[in-house]
Structure formats: structure tokens, C-alpha cells
Coordinates of C-alpha atoms and ligand atoms in Angstrom, one line a residue:
M30 CA 9.1 243.9 161.5
K31 CA 6.7 246.7 162.0
N32 CA 8.0 248.4 159.0
K33 CA 7.7 245.4 156.9
I34 CA 4.1 244.8 157.8
M35 CA 3.5 248.6 157.2
N36 CA 4.9 248.1 153.7
W37 CA 2.8 245.2 153.1
L38 CA -0.3 247.1 153.8
G39 CA 0.9 250.1 151.6
L40 CA 1.5 252.2 154.6
A41 CA 4.8 253.5 153.3
K42 CA 6.0 256.8 154.5
G43 CA 3.5 259.7 153.5
T44 CA 0.7 257.6 152.5
T45 CA -0.9 256.7 155.7
T46 CA -4.5 257.3 156.3
P47 CA -5.4 255.1 159.4
N48 CA -9.1 255.0 159.7
T49 CA -9.6 252.3 162.3
T50 CA -8.6 251.0 165.5
A51 CA -8.3 247.3 166.7
K52 CA -11.4 246.1 168.3
E53 CA -12.7 242.7 169.0
V54 CA -15.0 241.1 166.3
T55 CA -18.2 240.5 168.0
M56 CA -21.1 238.1 166.9
E57 CA -23.1 241.2 165.9
N58 CA -20.7 242.2 163.3
M59 CA -21.3 239.4 160.9
F60 CA -23.8 239.7 158.0
C61 CA -23.7 237.5 155.1
Y62 CA -26.6 236.8 152.6
Q63 CA -24.6 235.6 149.4
C64 CA -25.9 231.9 149.3
E65 CA -29.1 230.2 149.1
Q66 CA -29.0 228.9 152.6
A67 CA -28.8 232.4 154.2
A68 CA -30.5 232.1 157.5
N69 CA -33.5 234.5 157.9
G70 CA -32.4 237.0 155.2
G71 CA -28.7 236.8 156.1
C72 CA -26.4 235.0 158.5
S73 CA -25.8 237.1 161.5
K74 CA -24.2 235.0 164.3
V75 CA -22.4 232.4 162.4
G76 CA -22.8 231.1 158.8
V77 CA -25.0 228.1 158.3
C78 CA -22.1 227.1 156.0
G79 CA -19.8 227.1 159.1
K80 CA -18.4 230.5 158.4
Q81 CA -17.2 232.2 161.6
P82 CA -17.6 236.0 162.1
D83 CA -13.9 236.8 161.8
V84 CA -13.8 234.8 158.6
A85 CA -16.8 236.8 157.3
A86 CA -15.2 240.0 158.2
L87 CA -11.9 239.1 156.6
Q88 CA -13.8 238.0 153.4
D89 CA -15.6 241.4 153.4
L90 CA -12.3 243.2 153.8
L91 CA -10.9 241.2 151.0
V92 CA -13.7 242.3 148.7
Y93 CA -13.2 245.9 150.0
T94 CA -9.3 245.7 149.3
M95 CA -10.1 244.4 145.7
K96 CA -12.4 247.4 145.1
G97 CA -9.5 249.5 146.1
I98 CA -7.2 247.7 143.8
A99 CA -9.7 247.9 141.0
F100 CA -10.1 251.6 141.4
W101 CA -6.5 252.1 140.5
A102 CA -6.1 249.2 138.0
D103 CA -9.1 250.4 136.0
K104 CA -7.6 254.0 135.7
A105 CA -4.2 252.5 134.9
R106 CA -5.9 250.3 132.0
A107 CA -7.5 253.5 130.6
K108 CA -3.9 255.0 130.2
G109 CA -2.7 251.7 128.6
A110 CA -1.0 250.2 131.7
K111 CA -1.6 246.8 133.2
N112 CA 0.0 244.2 135.3
T113 CA -0.6 240.5 135.1
D114 CA 0.2 239.8 138.9
I115 CA -2.5 242.3 139.8
D116 CA -5.0 240.9 137.4
R117 CA -4.5 237.3 138.4
F118 CA -4.8 238.3 142.2
M119 CA -8.3 239.5 141.5
L120 CA -9.3 235.9 140.5
D121 CA -7.7 234.5 143.5
G122 CA -9.3 236.9 145.9
L123 CA -12.9 236.7 144.4
F124 CA -12.9 233.0 144.2
T125 CA -11.6 232.7 147.9
T126 CA -14.8 234.3 148.9
V127 CA -17.2 232.0 147.1
T128 CA -19.4 230.1 149.7
N129 CA -17.6 226.8 150.9
V130 CA -14.2 227.7 149.7
D131 CA -11.9 229.2 152.5
F132 CA -12.8 228.8 156.2
S133 CA -9.2 229.8 157.5
A134 CA -9.0 233.4 159.1
E135 CA -5.2 233.2 158.9
E136 CA -5.1 232.4 155.1
I137 CA -7.7 235.0 154.3
A138 CA -5.7 237.5 156.2
K139 CA -2.7 236.6 154.2
L140 CA -4.6 237.4 151.2
V141 CA -5.7 240.7 152.4
R142 CA -2.1 241.7 153.1
K143 CA -1.2 240.6 149.6
G144 CA -4.1 242.6 148.3
A145 CA -2.9 245.6 150.1
E146 CA 0.5 245.3 148.4
K147 CA -1.3 245.0 144.9
R148 CA -3.4 248.1 145.8
T149 CA -0.1 250.0 146.2
Q150 CA 1.3 248.5 143.1
A151 CA -1.9 249.3 141.1
Q152 CA -1.6 253.0 142.4
A153 CA 2.0 253.2 141.4
L154 CA 1.2 251.8 137.9
F155 CA -1.5 254.4 137.3
E156 CA 0.7 257.3 138.6
Q157 CA 3.5 256.1 136.3
A158 CA 1.0 256.1 133.4
N159 CA -0.5 259.3 134.4
G160 CA 2.8 261.1 134.9
G161 CA 1.6 262.1 138.3
A162 CA -0.9 261.7 141.2
F163 CA -4.7 261.4 140.6
A164 CA -6.3 264.7 140.6
G165 CA -9.8 263.6 141.7
E166 CA -11.2 262.2 144.9
V167 CA -9.8 258.9 146.1
P168 CA -12.3 256.7 147.8
E169 CA -11.4 255.2 151.2
A170 CA -11.2 251.7 149.9
A171 CA -8.5 252.7 147.5
K172 CA -6.2 254.1 150.3
P173 CA -3.9 252.3 152.6
F174 CA -5.5 251.1 155.9
A175 CA -3.8 250.8 159.3
A176 CA -4.5 247.2 160.4
A177 CA -1.9 244.4 160.4
S178 CA -2.7 241.5 162.7
T179 CA -5.3 238.9 161.8
A180 CA -7.5 240.3 164.6
E181 CA -7.0 244.0 163.5
L182 CA -8.0 243.1 159.9
A183 CA -11.1 241.3 161.0
A184 CA -12.0 244.3 163.2
L185 CA -11.6 246.5 160.1
G186 CA -13.5 244.0 157.8
A187 CA -16.4 244.3 160.3
Q188 CA -16.7 248.0 159.3
H189 CA -16.8 247.3 155.7
G190 CA -19.4 244.5 155.4
V191 CA -22.2 244.3 152.8
K192 CA -24.7 246.1 154.9
D193 CA -24.3 249.9 154.1
P194 CA -27.3 252.0 154.9
S195 CA -25.8 254.9 152.9
I196 CA -26.6 253.1 149.7
D197 CA -30.3 252.8 148.2
P198 CA -31.4 249.1 149.0
D199 CA -32.2 248.5 145.4
V200 CA -28.8 249.8 144.1
K201 CA -27.2 247.7 146.8
S202 CA -29.2 244.8 145.7
V203 CA -27.8 245.0 142.1
Q204 CA -24.4 245.7 143.3
E205 CA -24.4 242.4 145.2
I206 CA -25.9 240.6 142.3
L207 CA -23.0 242.1 140.3
I208 CA -20.3 241.2 142.9
Y209 CA -21.7 237.6 143.4
G210 CA -21.6 237.0 139.6
M211 CA -18.1 238.2 139.4
K212 CA -17.0 235.8 142.3
G213 CA -18.7 233.0 140.1
Y214 CA -16.9 233.8 136.9
A215 CA -13.6 234.3 138.9
A216 CA -13.8 230.6 140.0
Y217 CA -14.0 229.6 136.3
A218 CA -11.3 232.1 135.1
H219 CA -9.1 230.5 137.9
H220 CA -9.7 226.9 136.5
A221 CA -8.8 228.2 133.0
L222 CA -5.7 229.9 134.3
V223 CA -4.7 226.7 136.1
I224 CA -4.6 225.1 132.7
G225 CA -2.9 228.2 131.1
L226 CA -5.6 230.3 129.5
E227 CA -6.5 233.7 130.6
N228 CA -8.3 236.6 129.0
E229 CA -7.9 240.3 129.0
E230 CA -11.4 241.2 128.7
I231 CA -12.2 239.3 131.9
Y232 CA -9.7 241.3 133.8
A233 CA -10.7 244.6 132.4
F234 CA -14.3 244.0 133.2
T235 CA -13.3 242.9 136.8
H236 CA -11.5 246.1 137.5
K237 CA -14.2 248.3 135.8
A238 CA -17.0 246.7 137.6
L239 CA -15.5 246.5 141.2
S240 CA -14.3 250.0 140.8
A241 CA -17.8 251.2 139.8
T242 CA -19.1 250.0 143.1
L243 CA -17.1 252.8 144.7
D244 CA -18.5 255.5 142.5
K245 CA -21.4 257.2 144.3
S246 CA -22.4 259.0 141.0
L247 CA -23.7 255.7 139.4
G248 CA -27.5 254.8 139.8
L249 CA -29.5 251.7 139.6
M250 CA -29.6 251.2 135.8
D251 CA -25.8 251.6 135.6
F252 CA -25.5 248.7 137.9
V253 CA -28.2 246.7 136.0
N254 CA -26.1 247.2 132.9
L255 CA -22.9 246.1 134.6
A256 CA -24.8 243.1 135.9
M257 CA -25.9 242.2 132.4
E258 CA -22.4 242.6 131.2
C259 CA -21.2 240.4 134.0
G260 CA -23.4 237.8 132.4
R261 CA -21.6 238.3 129.1
I262 CA -18.2 238.1 130.8
N263 CA -19.2 234.7 132.4
L264 CA -20.2 233.6 129.1
V265 CA -16.7 234.5 127.7
T266 CA -15.2 232.9 130.9
M267 CA -17.1 229.6 130.5
Q268 CA -16.1 229.3 126.7
L269 CA -12.5 230.0 127.8
L270 CA -12.7 227.2 130.4
D271 CA -14.4 225.0 127.8
K272 CA -11.5 225.6 125.5
A273 CA -8.9 224.9 128.2
N274 CA -10.7 221.7 129.3
T275 CA -11.4 220.3 125.9
D276 CA -8.0 221.3 124.3
S277 CA -6.1 219.6 127.2
F278 CA -8.4 216.6 127.9
G279 CA -10.5 216.1 124.6
H280 CA -14.2 216.6 123.9
P281 CA -16.3 214.6 126.4
V282 CA -17.8 211.4 125.1
P283 CA -20.9 209.4 126.6
T284 CA -19.1 207.3 129.2
P285 CA -20.6 204.7 131.7
V286 CA -19.4 205.5 135.3
Q287 CA -19.2 202.9 137.9
L288 CA -20.7 203.4 141.3
G289 CA -19.3 200.5 142.9
T290 CA -15.7 200.1 144.1
K291 CA -12.6 198.3 142.8
A292 CA -10.2 196.3 145.2
G293 CA -7.4 198.6 146.2
K294 CA -6.3 201.7 148.1
A295 CA -8.4 204.7 147.3
I296 CA -8.4 208.6 146.8
L297 CA -11.6 210.6 146.4
V298 CA -11.4 213.9 144.5
S299 CA -14.0 216.5 145.0
G300 CA -14.4 219.9 143.3
H301 CA -14.2 221.2 139.6
D302 CA -10.6 221.3 138.8
L303 CA -9.8 218.8 136.0
R304 CA -6.1 219.8 135.8
M305 CA -5.5 218.8 139.4
L306 CA -7.3 215.6 138.9
E307 CA -5.0 214.8 135.9
E308 CA -1.9 215.6 137.8
L309 CA -3.0 213.2 140.7
L310 CA -3.8 210.5 138.2
K311 CA -0.3 210.8 136.8
Q312 CA 1.3 210.7 140.3
T313 CA -0.9 207.6 141.5
E314 CA -0.4 205.6 138.3
G315 CA 0.9 202.1 139.1
K316 CA 0.8 202.5 142.9
G317 CA -2.2 200.3 143.5
I318 CA -4.4 203.4 144.2
N319 CA -7.8 203.9 142.6
I320 CA -9.1 207.6 142.2
Y321 CA -12.9 208.2 142.6
T322 CA -14.6 211.4 141.7
H323 CA -17.1 213.1 144.1
G324 CA -19.7 215.7 143.4
E325 CA -18.7 218.0 140.4
M326 CA -15.8 215.9 139.5
L327 CA -18.2 213.2 138.0
P328 CA -18.2 214.6 134.4
A329 CA -14.4 214.1 134.4
H330 CA -14.9 210.5 133.5
G331 CA -16.1 211.6 130.1
Y332 CA -13.0 213.3 129.0
P333 CA -10.7 211.1 126.7
V334 CA -7.4 212.0 128.1
L335 CA -8.6 211.4 131.8
K336 CA -10.7 208.3 131.2
K337 CA -7.6 206.6 129.6
Y338 CA -6.3 206.2 133.4
A339 CA -7.4 202.7 134.2
H340 CA -7.4 203.6 137.9
L341 CA -9.9 206.5 137.5
A342 CA -12.3 204.0 139.0
G343 CA -15.7 205.4 139.6
N344 CA -17.9 208.0 141.3
F345 CA -18.5 207.8 145.1
G346 CA -21.3 209.5 147.1
G347 CA -23.8 212.2 146.4
A348 CA -23.8 216.0 146.3
W349 CA -21.7 218.2 148.6
Q350 CA -24.2 218.4 151.4
D351 CA -23.9 214.7 152.1
Q352 CA -20.2 214.6 152.6
A353 CA -20.1 214.4 156.3
K354 CA -22.2 211.3 156.6
E355 CA -20.7 209.8 153.3
F356 CA -17.0 210.4 153.9
V357 CA -16.9 208.3 157.0
N358 CA -17.4 205.4 154.8
F359 CA -14.5 206.3 152.4
P360 CA -11.6 204.0 153.5
G361 CA -8.9 206.3 151.7
A362 CA -7.5 209.8 151.5
I363 CA -10.0 212.6 150.5
I364 CA -9.1 215.9 148.7
F365 CA -11.0 219.1 147.8
N366 CA -9.6 221.1 144.8
T367 CA -12.6 223.6 145.0
N368 CA -15.9 224.4 146.7
C369 CA -17.8 222.9 148.3
I370 CA -16.1 221.9 151.6
Q371 CA -18.0 221.5 154.9
R372 CA -16.9 221.3 158.4
P373 CA -15.1 217.8 158.5
A374 CA -16.1 215.3 161.0
E375 CA -13.3 214.1 163.4
S376 CA -13.9 210.7 161.8
Y377 CA -12.2 211.7 158.6
K378 CA -10.4 214.9 159.3
D379 CA -7.0 213.3 159.4
R380 CA -7.4 211.9 156.0
L381 CA -8.8 215.0 154.4
F382 CA -6.7 217.4 152.3
T383 CA -7.4 220.7 150.6
W384 CA -5.6 221.9 147.4
G385 CA -5.0 225.5 146.2
L386 CA -7.6 228.0 147.4
V387 CA -9.6 225.6 149.5
Q388 CA -8.8 225.9 153.2
W389 CA -10.1 224.7 156.4
P390 CA -8.2 225.3 159.6
D391 CA -6.2 222.3 160.8
V392 CA -6.7 220.5 157.5
K393 CA -3.4 219.9 155.4
N394 CA -3.4 222.2 152.3
I395 CA -1.4 221.1 149.2
D396 CA 0.1 224.2 147.8
G397 CA 1.3 223.2 144.4
W398 CA 1.7 220.0 142.6
D399 CA 3.2 217.4 144.9
F400 CA 0.5 215.1 146.0
S401 CA 2.9 212.7 147.9
P402 CA 1.2 213.4 151.4
V403 CA -2.2 212.4 149.9
I404 CA -0.7 209.4 148.3
D405 CA 1.2 208.2 151.5
K406 CA -2.1 208.8 153.4
A407 CA -4.1 206.6 151.0
L408 CA -1.4 203.9 151.0
S409 CA -1.6 203.8 154.9
L410 CA -5.4 203.3 154.8
P411 CA -7.2 200.0 154.0
G412 CA -8.9 201.0 150.8
F413 CA -11.9 199.1 149.2
A414 CA -12.8 195.6 148.5
E415 CA -14.2 194.7 144.9
N416 CA -17.8 195.5 144.9
P417 CA -19.2 196.4 141.5
G418 CA -22.3 198.4 141.3
K419 CA -24.6 200.3 139.0
E420 CA -23.4 202.6 136.2
I421 CA -24.5 205.9 135.2
L422 CA -23.8 207.8 132.0
T423 CA -21.9 211.2 131.7
G424 CA -20.1 212.9 128.8
F425 CA -22.9 214.8 126.9
G426 CA -21.1 218.0 126.3
H427 CA -21.8 220.2 123.3
N428 CA -19.5 218.1 121.0
A429 CA -21.3 214.8 121.8
V430 CA -24.9 216.1 121.7
L431 CA -24.4 218.1 118.6
G432 CA -22.6 215.1 116.9
V433 CA -26.1 213.4 117.1
A434 CA -28.0 216.6 116.2
P435 CA -29.7 215.2 113.0
Q436 CA -31.2 212.4 115.0
V437 CA -32.3 214.8 117.8
I438 CA -33.9 217.2 115.3
D439 CA -35.6 214.4 113.4
A440 CA -37.1 212.9 116.8
V441 CA -38.4 216.5 117.5
K442 CA -40.0 216.9 114.1
S443 CA -41.5 213.4 114.2
G444 CA -43.0 214.2 117.7
A445 CA -40.8 211.4 119.3
I446 CA -39.3 214.1 121.5
R447 CA -42.0 216.6 122.8
H448 CA -39.9 218.9 125.1
F449 CA -36.6 219.4 126.6
F450 CA -36.0 220.2 130.1
L451 CA -32.8 221.6 131.6
I452 CA -32.9 220.7 135.1
G453 CA -29.6 222.0 136.5
G454 CA -27.8 224.0 139.1
C455 CA -26.4 223.4 142.5
D456 CA -27.6 221.0 145.2
G457 CA -28.1 221.9 148.8
A458 CA -29.7 220.8 152.0
K459 CA -33.0 222.3 152.0
S460 CA -36.0 219.8 152.0
G461 CA -37.7 222.0 149.2
R462 CA -35.1 220.7 146.8
N463 CA -37.1 217.3 146.5
Y464 CA -39.0 219.4 144.1
Y465 CA -36.1 218.7 141.5
T466 CA -36.3 215.0 142.0
E467 CA -40.0 214.9 141.7
F468 CA -40.0 217.1 138.7
A469 CA -37.5 214.7 136.9
E470 CA -39.4 211.7 137.9
N471 CA -42.7 213.2 136.5
V472 CA -41.2 214.4 133.2
P473 CA -43.2 212.5 130.6
A474 CA -41.7 209.6 128.6
D475 CA -41.5 211.5 125.4
C476 CA -39.3 214.5 126.9
V477 CA -35.5 214.6 127.3
I478 CA -33.8 216.0 130.5
L479 CA -30.5 217.9 130.2
T480 CA -28.7 218.2 133.4
L481 CA -25.5 220.0 134.8
A482 CA -23.8 220.8 138.1
C483 CA -24.2 219.0 141.2
G484 CA -28.1 219.4 141.5
K485 CA -28.1 216.3 139.2
Y486 CA -27.4 214.0 142.1
R487 CA -31.2 214.5 143.0
F488 CA -32.1 212.1 140.2
N489 CA -29.0 211.0 138.2
K490 CA -29.2 207.5 139.7
L491 CA -32.8 206.8 138.4
D492 CA -33.4 204.9 135.2
F493 CA -34.9 207.3 132.5
G494 CA -34.6 205.0 129.5
D495 CA -34.1 206.3 126.0
I496 CA -36.1 207.8 123.1
G497 CA -35.0 205.9 119.9
G498 CA -31.6 205.4 121.2
I499 CA -31.2 209.1 122.8
P500 CA -30.9 208.8 126.4
R501 CA -33.7 210.6 128.1
L502 CA -31.1 211.9 130.7
L503 CA -28.1 213.7 129.3
D504 CA -25.4 214.8 131.8
V505 CA -23.9 217.9 130.1
G506 CA -21.3 218.3 132.9
Q507 CA -20.3 220.7 135.6
C508 CA -21.9 223.9 136.4
N509 CA -19.5 225.8 133.9
D510 CA -20.6 223.4 131.2
A511 CA -23.8 225.6 131.2
Y512 CA -21.7 226.8 128.3
S513 CA -22.4 223.6 126.5
A514 CA -26.2 223.6 127.2
I515 CA -26.2 227.1 125.7
Q516 CA -24.4 225.9 122.6
I517 CA -26.8 223.0 122.3
A518 CA -29.9 225.4 122.8
V519 CA -28.3 227.9 120.2
A520 CA -27.9 225.1 117.6
L521 CA -31.2 223.6 118.0
A522 CA -32.8 227.1 117.6
G523 CA -30.7 227.5 114.5
A524 CA -31.9 224.2 113.2
F525 CA -35.5 225.2 113.8
N526 CA -35.0 228.7 112.6
C527 CA -36.3 230.2 115.7
G528 CA -35.1 231.9 118.9
V529 CA -34.0 230.0 122.0
N530 CA -37.2 231.2 123.8
D531 CA -39.3 229.7 121.1
L532 CA -37.7 226.2 121.4
P533 CA -39.5 223.3 123.2
L534 CA -37.1 224.0 126.1
S535 CA -37.7 224.9 129.7
M536 CA -35.1 225.7 132.3
I537 CA -35.6 224.6 135.8
L538 CA -32.7 225.9 137.8
S539 CA -31.6 225.4 141.4
W540 CA -29.0 227.7 142.8
Y541 CA -26.8 227.7 146.0
E542 CA -23.7 229.7 145.5
Q543 CA -22.3 232.5 143.5
K544 CA -21.4 230.5 140.3
A545 CA -25.0 230.1 139.9
V546 CA -25.5 233.7 140.1
A547 CA -23.0 234.1 137.2
I548 CA -24.9 231.6 135.1
L549 CA -28.2 233.2 135.7
L550 CA -26.8 236.5 134.7
T551 CA -25.4 234.8 131.5
L552 CA -28.9 233.4 130.7
L553 CA -30.4 236.9 131.3
H554 CA -27.7 238.5 129.1
L555 CA -28.7 236.0 126.4
G556 CA -32.4 237.0 126.7
I557 CA -33.5 233.8 128.0
K558 CA -37.0 234.0 129.5
N559 CA -39.5 231.9 131.6
I560 CA -36.6 230.4 133.9
K561 CA -38.0 228.8 137.0
L562 CA -35.7 229.4 140.0
G563 CA -35.4 227.7 143.4
P564 CA -35.6 226.4 146.0
S565 CA -35.9 229.8 147.4
L566 CA -35.2 233.2 145.8
P567 CA -31.9 235.0 146.9
A568 CA -32.2 237.0 150.1
F569 CA -30.1 239.8 148.3
I570 CA -32.8 240.5 145.6
T571 CA -35.1 243.4 146.9
P572 CA -38.8 243.3 145.9
N573 CA -38.2 246.0 143.3
V574 CA -35.3 244.2 141.7
L575 CA -37.4 241.1 141.6
N576 CA -40.2 242.8 140.0
F577 CA -37.7 244.0 137.3
L578 CA -36.7 240.4 136.7
V579 CA -40.3 239.3 136.5
E580 CA -41.2 242.0 134.1
N581 CA -38.3 241.8 131.8
F582 CA -37.5 238.1 132.0
N583 CA -40.5 236.4 133.4
I584 CA -38.5 234.6 135.9
A585 CA -40.7 232.7 138.3
P586 CA -40.0 230.9 141.6
I587 CA -40.5 227.1 141.5
G588 CA -44.0 226.0 142.5
T589 CA -45.0 222.3 142.8
A590 CA -43.4 219.7 140.4
E591 CA -46.9 218.7 139.2
G592 CA -48.3 222.3 138.8
D593 CA -45.1 223.5 137.0
L594 CA -45.0 220.6 134.6
K595 CA -48.7 221.2 133.8
Q596 CA -48.2 224.8 133.2
I597 CA -45.3 224.2 130.8
L598 CA -46.6 221.3 128.8
G599 CA -50.2 222.4 128.7
Ligands
SF4_620 FE1 -24.7 232.1 155.3 FE2 -24.3 231.4 152.9 FE3 -22.9 233.5 153.8 FE4 -22.3 231.0 154.6 S1 -22.2 231.9 152.6 S2 -22.5 232.9 155.8 S3 -24.4 230.0 154.7 S4 -25.2 233.4 153.6
SF3_621 FE1 -22.3 222.4 143.4 FE2 -20.9 223.5 145.4 FE3 -22.9 224.9 143.0 FE4 -20.5 223.7 140.4 S1 -20.2 221.8 144.2 S2 -22.5 223.6 141.6 S3 -22.9 223.8 144.8

């Protein structure tokens, strides 16, 4: 058994370089500042998200292990050798460490062990392509480590956290921006892969960029350039996911979504993965179960292939941070297929499921495509009574909006539409997020609001009316549908023969987790200026890096809704 574990960890004979001994992970070991709710510059005792110190340490070790894999895989690629399993593992590993995805120490430890195997495989791949061992210096992260049990791995992870005094703080800041951006696009690439699309460019960049973080000869501008390239790769990834989604489910069309309930048993689906929703819709057809969307699943209602299922009944609840108080009132089974899961209350934990990479200790995970446990649970629960409610609209992807482009362009030329506001991004718990509600409410009647991601729940149930038949609130989709918003902006700029920065368009963004970092990098890569970002600035951005962003992109923190509107509209 011991040998088996040693092999898992790449500690085959002659390659061991143990550099740690097991020790208990103490509370002081934890440091995480990757999301917007980081406490006092970084969570240090326990995550505000609920992440425990051992889970944080194991996630750090997973990233460290992936840096080691990338070291070898990048070099192997330079010699024309690659391996699909290694490439795909990087998506799993990075996505797992996104905020609110995986809270299970045991599951993350399993991934670290698998990562150690992949590192050995990647080294062998390189050595075979190279015709011999690497002649240069091998960084510690690319060598096997002597830890096997989950506790030992957590102890090792605590030594490889994000705090690293040996690295210049500004360089560290940009390295973390880069890594968080990669976590973001890895989630999108994972959704595309679930549907069957993947892209060599994404894998090659992932290895190159993670490997670069081990290279002490690189400086600030090298990482700034990599971060900008990460923005480009995220655009490539969002485009790939757009293709995967629209090829499979059709282009979204404007669709009213019911906020009330239908009589019958019920399953609530939360997350971003449309393929998983489709499979559940197939498996529940004719069973008297209605499927409701939660959070980022709302735009699913606009896809022709998904909306044809009559039992895709409606949307339930608000954004992710309201789940604990809202799920109590959902009388059916609940399943998360991606972030953002929170600590479940006992009142609904026994009817909660996760799928794929999402994990919460003691919550049943569906690994694969058989949803019978979820279906059986839903059938055993009371379900809803008939109670129709309000309807809201979704389905304004790039195809739908550009289909009415001539009317939109005419409305801008005639002055009927004065300005567009993209109010989008993540939602979260902070009270400062009321800014986005106030902002939307105060947008003048001759302006149109485009929105995307879960931040829309701050205002998507309000009535905004229309301008000559064009709704004043256009739900473009999920966060990854920032791709659609970019397509719309680029098309408008083309029609008006100007740059995107010259359009009557302002971006008012809210961030929470790392997909928002990826999208921000995409916008910067495209040269988009004057973004307003809130509710607070990332803890991982140093004053110098912030200065750089302000000087080059005129990024500004949000102020007051009234003041910002006045400043934008004059
Ligand atoms: Fe804190 Fe966010 Fe890290 Fe969770 S993900 S530990 S809330 S910084
Ligand atoms: Fe929301 Fe988690 Fe970011 Fe896809 S569901 S946007 S926060």
C-alpha cells in the first residue's frame, strides 16, 4: 500500500526529494485573498466563504502541484509532445480552486494525488521528447513531494500558500491576478469540454503561464504581459463555450421566465452547466417533476433546445448569497452543478446534491450522468402547489440583439436611446452592492441596460419598460456571455465607425470570484477603458498595480450611483 501511495505521488525509486514532514495545520497557516469578500485583506482564520484552513492549504498545494505539472508539460510542448489527460487535468484542478466550488478536504486531496501522478507523467513526456533528462535547474514544485495522507498533504500545502516574502509584492500581485484569471477561464473551458469542445491554445497557455510563475528570472512586465494574454485566452475560451452552447442548444431567443410555481414535484438546478441541465431535463421527462433554475442557470430558459421541455418551469430565488434562507422554502431536491455553493443549513442538507467538481462534505455528489438519486429524492418530497407569478425576460444573447441591430442603431441615431450601460458581474453579500440596484433604478428612461451574470438579481425583477419596443433591460446571459456583450459592443462600434471606447456605453461591473477576474482581463486586453469596478477593489492588487490600471485603463472604483451617473452622462 505504501508503495502504491509513493507511486501516486511520483515517489518512484530514485526520484524522491522529500522536503517536508507532517505537522498539524494550524489556524495561522491559512491565507486566502482571491475573492471579493476576503476579510481584512485576506482570510486568515477561516474563509468568509466557509473554507476551512485544511481545505485552503490543500487548494494551495493543488495549485503548487499544477505549477509543477506545467513546468514539464510546457517544456514537452516545446518539443512537440503533449498529452490530453494532463491538459484536461489542469482544467479540473484550476476550476476546483475557484471560490465556492469545493469544500471537501478529502476530494481535493484526491486531486492532489492525481496531480502528482500527472506531474510524473509530464516529466516522462518531456524526457522522452528530449531524449534524456532536463539539463537545467528543476524548481521544487516540479519535483515529487513526500506527503501522502490528507493531513500530510494539508501540512505541505500550508508551506506553499500565496504569501511568499521572497517575491516582490507587485510581481506577486500580478502573478495572482494571472492565476485567478486562469482559474476563471478554466471553469469556462471545463463547461465547453463537458459539451465536447476543447482548444489547444488554452492548454498551451495554461502550461506556459503557470510554469512562468516558477521562473525567478521573470519580472513585473513579463507577468503584466501574461495577464493581458490571459485576458485574450479567456476571450478564446468564452467564444468556445458560446459555440458549444449555441451549437448544442441553439441561439438564445428572448423568453419570458415564470417566477411563480407549477403544481408538481420539483428540482432546483443552480450553477452554470447547461449540458447537465439538459441531461436532467431528459431524465425527468414525464415523471411529474418540474425543473426550476437558480442563480446563473436563469439564462437557460432562452435556449431553444432547453425551453422545448415543458417541465422547465421557472426561476426560483435570487443570487447565490441568498441560498441558505431561500432553499428552506424549496420543497424538492436541489443540485449545484458549479459554483456558488454555501454551507448548507440542516433544514435542506438532506435534499441537497452536488454534481461534478462541486463538493461539500457529507453532501451527496453525483459523479457522472445518472441523476436517479436526485429524482427519487424529488419524488419523495411534497413539491409545489400551482401559484403563478410575475414573468421576467431573458435570452438577449448576441444573436438576438444583433438581429434587431438596425432598430437599435436607428434608435441611437434618432436620440431615442441616449446611452447603454452594461451593469453586470457577480453578486455577493456586502451591503455596498445596493449601489448596483440604485444605479439601475436611476438610469434615465432614454437609456438601455445590458446585464449578465448573477449580479442582475439586484434589479432584474424591476419593471424598466421599453424604448420603441426595445426592452430597457436586456439580459445577455451568464457571466461567460460577456462574450455576447463584447460581440454586441464591437458590432455597434462597427456600425458607428468608431472604437468601443467611443460608444455611448459605460461598464459598471461587480466582481466576486475569479471568473470576474478573467473577464476583467479580457476587457483590458481589448483596450476597454473607464470601467467602474466594485463593490470593493481586490485585496490582491497592490497600490502600484492599481496605479498601473488607473493610468493605462482609467479603471475607477464605484462611487455613489447618483454621482457616477452624473459623471458619465454629464
Ligand atoms: Fe476568503 Fe474568498 Fe478565499 Fe473564501 S475564497 S477564503 S472568502 S478570500
Ligand atoms: Fe455568480 Fe458565483 Fe460570479 Fe457566473 S454564481 S457570476 S458569483
